[in-house]
Tab-separated table of C-alpha atoms in Angstrom:
chain	number	residue	atom	x	y	z
A	416	UNK	CA	25.012	-18.934	29.213
A	417	UNK	CA	25.001	-15.673	31.290
A	418	UNK	CA	22.028	-12.911	30.936
A	419	UNK	CA	24.054	-10.210	28.873
A	420	UNK	CA	25.184	-12.857	26.616
A	421	UNK	CA	21.948	-14.000	25.498
A	422	UNK	CA	20.597	-10.679	25.256
A	423	UNK	CA	23.652	-10.113	22.945
A	424	UNK	CA	23.117	-13.123	21.134
A	425	UNK	CA	19.201	-12.033	20.419
A	426	UNK	CA	20.086	-8.672	19.541
A	427	UNK	CA	22.702	-10.164	16.838
A	428	UNK	CA	19.844	-12.202	15.315
A	429	UNK	CA	17.541	-9.162	15.533
A	430	UNK	CA	19.880	-7.139	13.393
A	431	UNK	CA	20.485	-10.039	11.040
A	432	UNK	CA	16.997	-10.134	10.648
A	433	UNK	CA	16.428	-7.041	9.711
A	434	UNK	CA	18.648	-6.991	6.700
A	435	UNK	CA	17.226	-10.101	5.642
A	436	UNK	CA	15.193	-10.470	2.156
A	437	UNK	CA	12.012	-8.929	1.970
A	438	UNK	CA	10.140	-12.244	2.407
A	439	UNK	CA	11.863	-13.010	5.630
A	440	UNK	CA	11.431	-9.616	6.895
A	441	UNK	CA	7.829	-10.108	6.498
A	442	UNK	CA	7.815	-13.143	8.852
A	443	UNK	CA	10.445	-11.787	11.324
A	444	UNK	CA	9.649	-7.982	11.533
A	445	UNK	CA	6.995	-8.123	13.896
A	446	UNK	CA	8.648	-10.126	16.368
A	447	UNK	CA	12.473	-8.052	16.357
A	448	UNK	CA	11.389	-4.546	15.981
A	449	UNK	CA	12.914	-4.047	12.217
A	450	UNK	CA	11.833	-0.316	11.216
A	451	UNK	CA	13.416	2.160	8.745
A	452	UNK	CA	16.026	0.938	6.431
A	453	UNK	CA	16.988	-1.873	8.352
A	454	UNK	CA	13.676	-3.674	7.817
A	455	UNK	CA	10.451	-2.323	6.194
A	456	UNK	CA	7.458	-1.598	8.093
A	457	UNK	CA	3.840	-0.926	7.090
A	458	UNK	CA	0.572	0.232	7.464
A	459	UNK	CA	-2.691	-0.744	5.867
A	460	UNK	CA	-6.278	1.311	5.838
A	461	UNK	CA	-9.429	1.405	4.068
A	462	UNK	CA	-12.118	3.724	3.452
A	463	UNK	CA	-15.764	3.523	1.664
A	464	UNK	CA	-18.565	5.484	1.339
A	465	UNK	CA	-20.081	3.721	4.523
A	466	UNK	CA	-17.113	5.950	6.791
A	467	UNK	CA	-13.773	5.554	7.528
A	468	UNK	CA	-13.569	2.117	8.992
A	469	UNK	CA	-10.721	0.537	10.887
A	470	UNK	CA	-6.902	-0.065	10.161
A	471	UNK	CA	-4.500	-2.801	10.322
A	472	UNK	CA	-1.090	-2.031	11.087
A	473	UNK	CA	2.289	-4.233	10.448
A	474	UNK	CA	5.089	-3.719	12.577
A	475	UNK	CA	5.738	-0.201	13.631
A	476	UNK	CA	2.536	0.815	14.677
A	477	UNK	CA	0.013	3.241	13.124
A	478	UNK	CA	1.815	5.751	10.806
A	479	UNK	CA	-1.185	7.508	8.993
A	480	UNK	CA	-4.271	9.524	10.817
A	481	UNK	CA	-7.466	8.289	10.631
A	482	UNK	CA	-9.217	11.905	10.561
A	483	UNK	CA	-12.311	12.390	8.106
A	484	UNK	CA	-11.336	13.989	4.784
A	485	UNK	CA	-8.496	14.749	2.526
A	486	UNK	CA	-9.331	18.478	1.912
A	487	UNK	CA	-8.789	20.629	-1.093
A	488	UNK	CA	-10.329	20.575	-4.341
A	489	UNK	CA	-7.107	19.405	-6.412
A	490	UNK	CA	-7.856	17.437	-9.456
A	491	UNK	CA	-4.473	15.632	-10.070
A	492	UNK	CA	-3.573	17.825	-13.070
A	493	UNK	CA	-0.305	19.157	-11.512
A	494	UNK	CA	1.013	15.581	-10.533
A	495	UNK	CA	2.305	14.062	-13.496
A	496	UNK	CA	3.334	9.959	-12.858
A	497	UNK	CA	6.467	10.071	-15.490
A	498	UNK	CA	9.821	10.476	-14.940
A	499	UNK	CA	10.566	12.977	-17.304
A	500	UNK	CA	11.151	10.563	-20.402
A	501	UNK	CA	7.653	9.539	-20.936
A	502	UNK	CA	8.079	6.128	-18.945
A	503	UNK	CA	6.295	5.482	-16.006
A	504	UNK	CA	8.767	4.698	-12.878
A	505	UNK	CA	5.809	2.789	-11.348
A	506	UNK	CA	4.732	0.321	-14.201
A	507	UNK	CA	5.767	-3.034	-12.788
A	508	UNK	CA	4.022	-1.848	-9.292
A	509	UNK	CA	0.801	-0.861	-10.952
A	510	UNK	CA	0.767	-3.957	-13.088
A	511	UNK	CA	1.384	-6.200	-9.916
A	512	UNK	CA	-1.508	-4.357	-8.112
A	513	UNK	CA	-3.748	-4.934	-10.910
A	514	UNK	CA	-3.018	-8.706	-11.449
A	515	UNK	CA	-2.840	-9.805	-7.904
A	516	UNK	CA	-6.406	-7.618	-7.444
A	517	UNK	CA	-7.782	-9.744	-9.949
A	518	UNK	CA	-6.562	-13.038	-8.639
A	519	UNK	CA	-7.936	-12.719	-5.645
A	520	UNK	CA	-11.109	-11.561	-6.836
A	521	UNK	CA	-11.144	-14.953	-8.888
A	522	UNK	CA	-10.540	-16.854	-5.582
A	523	UNK	CA	-13.575	-14.949	-3.997
A	524	UNK	CA	-15.742	-15.812	-7.359
A	525	UNK	CA	-16.374	-12.363	-7.848
A	526	UNK	CA	-15.898	-10.735	-11.749
A	527	UNK	CA	-12.830	-9.428	-12.610
A	528	UNK	CA	-12.029	-5.630	-12.796
A	529	UNK	CA	-10.867	-3.621	-15.936
A	530	UNK	CA	-7.468	-1.633	-15.277
A	531	UNK	CA	-8.480	2.117	-15.373
A	532	UNK	CA	-5.325	3.311	-16.641
A	533	UNK	CA	-6.738	6.954	-16.898
A	534	UNK	CA	-7.184	7.182	-13.288
A	535	UNK	CA	-3.583	6.586	-12.638
A	536	UNK	CA	-2.001	10.320	-12.671
A	537	UNK	CA	-4.638	11.504	-10.545
A	538	UNK	CA	-4.200	8.789	-8.229
A	539	UNK	CA	-0.514	9.442	-7.845
A	540	UNK	CA	-1.110	12.942	-7.334
A	541	UNK	CA	-3.680	11.639	-5.050
A	542	UNK	CA	-1.395	9.153	-3.139
A	543	UNK	CA	1.607	12.199	-2.947
A	544	UNK	CA	-0.792	14.718	-1.426
A	545	UNK	CA	-2.214	12.409	1.380
A	546	UNK	CA	1.316	11.397	1.832
A	547	UNK	CA	2.786	15.032	2.258
A	548	UNK	CA	-0.393	15.613	4.666
A	549	UNK	CA	0.183	12.279	6.558
A	550	UNK	CA	-3.464	11.753	6.124
A	551	UNK	CA	-5.499	9.059	4.461
A	552	UNK	CA	-7.945	10.595	1.925
A	553	UNK	CA	-11.531	9.591	3.817
A	554	UNK	CA	-13.970	10.727	1.342
A	555	UNK	CA	-16.088	10.598	-0.228
A	556	UNK	CA	-16.027	12.092	-2.537
A	557	UNK	CA	-12.149	11.037	-3.140
A	558	UNK	CA	-9.929	13.479	-5.083
A	559	UNK	CA	-10.259	10.756	-7.915
A	560	UNK	CA	-13.830	9.959	-8.169
A	561	UNK	CA	-13.418	6.375	-6.310
A	562	UNK	CA	-16.256	4.418	-4.709
A	563	UNK	CA	-13.904	2.420	-2.371
A	564	UNK	CA	-10.054	3.091	-1.597
A	565	UNK	CA	-7.696	0.418	0.300
A	566	UNK	CA	-4.451	1.907	1.433
A	567	UNK	CA	-1.137	0.741	2.468
A	568	UNK	CA	2.306	2.502	3.079
A	569	UNK	CA	5.636	1.128	4.119
A	570	UNK	CA	9.012	2.551	5.359
A	571	UNK	CA	12.370	0.787	4.523
A	572	UNK	CA	11.863	-0.834	1.401
A	573	UNK	CA	14.314	-0.478	-1.910
A	574	UNK	CA	12.848	0.054	-5.443
A	575	UNK	CA	13.460	-3.340	-6.106
A	576	UNK	CA	11.433	-4.674	-3.141
A	577	UNK	CA	8.118	-2.379	-4.044
A	578	UNK	CA	6.852	-5.220	-6.711
A	579	UNK	CA	6.976	-7.700	-3.525
A	580	UNK	CA	5.672	-5.013	-1.103
A	581	UNK	CA	2.563	-3.998	-2.973
A	582	UNK	CA	1.683	-8.181	-3.524
A	583	UNK	CA	2.619	-8.524	0.412
A	584	UNK	CA	0.001	-5.523	1.122
A	585	UNK	CA	-2.804	-7.085	-0.701
A	586	UNK	CA	-2.151	-10.631	0.390
A	587	UNK	CA	-2.518	-8.851	3.852
A	588	UNK	CA	-5.868	-7.219	3.074
A	589	UNK	CA	-7.413	-10.300	1.289
A	590	UNK	CA	-6.451	-12.640	4.168
A	591	UNK	CA	-8.889	-10.757	6.298
A	592	UNK	CA	-11.295	-12.614	4.773
A	593	UNK	CA	-15.214	-11.640	4.564
A	594	UNK	CA	-16.265	-9.134	7.283
A	595	UNK	CA	-12.920	-7.678	6.892
A	596	UNK	CA	-12.583	-4.355	5.642
A	597	UNK	CA	-10.199	-4.524	3.008
A	598	UNK	CA	-11.445	-7.742	1.726
A	599	UNK	CA	-14.895	-6.718	1.554
A	600	UNK	CA	-13.728	-3.692	-0.629
A	601	UNK	CA	-11.338	-5.713	-2.961
A	602	UNK	CA	-14.049	-8.175	-3.667
A	603	UNK	CA	-17.276	-6.053	-4.106
A	604	UNK	CA	-19.188	-7.523	-6.855
A	605	UNK	CA	-20.298	-4.204	-7.606
A	606	UNK	CA	-17.420	-2.530	-8.355
A	607	UNK	CA	-16.068	-2.878	-12.285
A	608	UNK	CA	-12.582	-0.848	-12.399
A	609	UNK	CA	-8.968	-0.725	-10.351
A	610	UNK	CA	-6.384	1.773	-10.396
A	611	UNK	CA	-3.306	2.150	-7.987
A	612	UNK	CA	-1.422	5.215	-7.238
A	613	UNK	CA	1.917	5.555	-5.644
A	614	UNK	CA	4.091	8.179	-4.089
A	615	UNK	CA	7.625	7.898	-2.540
A	616	UNK	CA	8.694	10.260	0.017
A	617	UNK	CA	11.591	12.640	-1.815
A	618	UNK	CA	13.308	13.276	1.188
A	619	UNK	CA	14.389	9.760	0.933
A	620	UNK	CA	14.406	8.456	-2.457
A	621	UNK	CA	16.219	4.987	-1.573
A	622	UNK	CA	14.117	3.470	1.307
A	623	UNK	CA	11.646	6.331	1.993
A	624	UNK	CA	7.883	6.052	3.034
A	625	UNK	CA	6.218	4.070	-0.068
A	626	UNK	CA	2.438	5.303	0.060
A	627	UNK	CA	0.143	3.444	-2.252
A	628	UNK	CA	-3.693	3.993	-2.912
A	629	UNK	CA	-5.841	1.107	-4.788
A	630	UNK	CA	-8.942	2.940	-5.629
A	631	UNK	CA	-12.204	0.703	-7.083
A	632	UNK	CA	-14.836	2.088	-9.175
């Protein structure tokens, strides 16, 4: 097979991989360079009272800045979570975040967390503000009063893929194992509550950047 034919074949495989189902893209995206709407890319980062810590970047490289501070004294009151009819557009993603976080804590042998639903409106606003500034809120204090915060965001995911995307990011964080910054925050035995906040980039409501914070209290 000629060199040009080989490159053509590889390009075809890559393009097919980038439009594959989410589970397949997770496996192959780092290998074929998927990005944007063709195949999701993602970033995970963490922060705690001890400092900003590191970041673990999925395909596409680091998206968020790790500069200190979220800025402002905003309290979340101006950022409602509902879609105008009283329903929560991210109810399924929130439940998945809560369930998976506790499944992993059980695996680590630490107590389950209470779902801090009263924090979610504030957290959605926090996520939106961070997303607008392309800056993770490396407190403390965080806008919504958390003691620990893990972050994930990704591009190229449809609404129907977001529940799986949330589970994927939490799995990546847990799989760091003891000593990993996200793992240690997720499994901190001193934490008693958890809440998750989400924001979709309004400039692309179909596959635009999806930003989420997991805050521990």
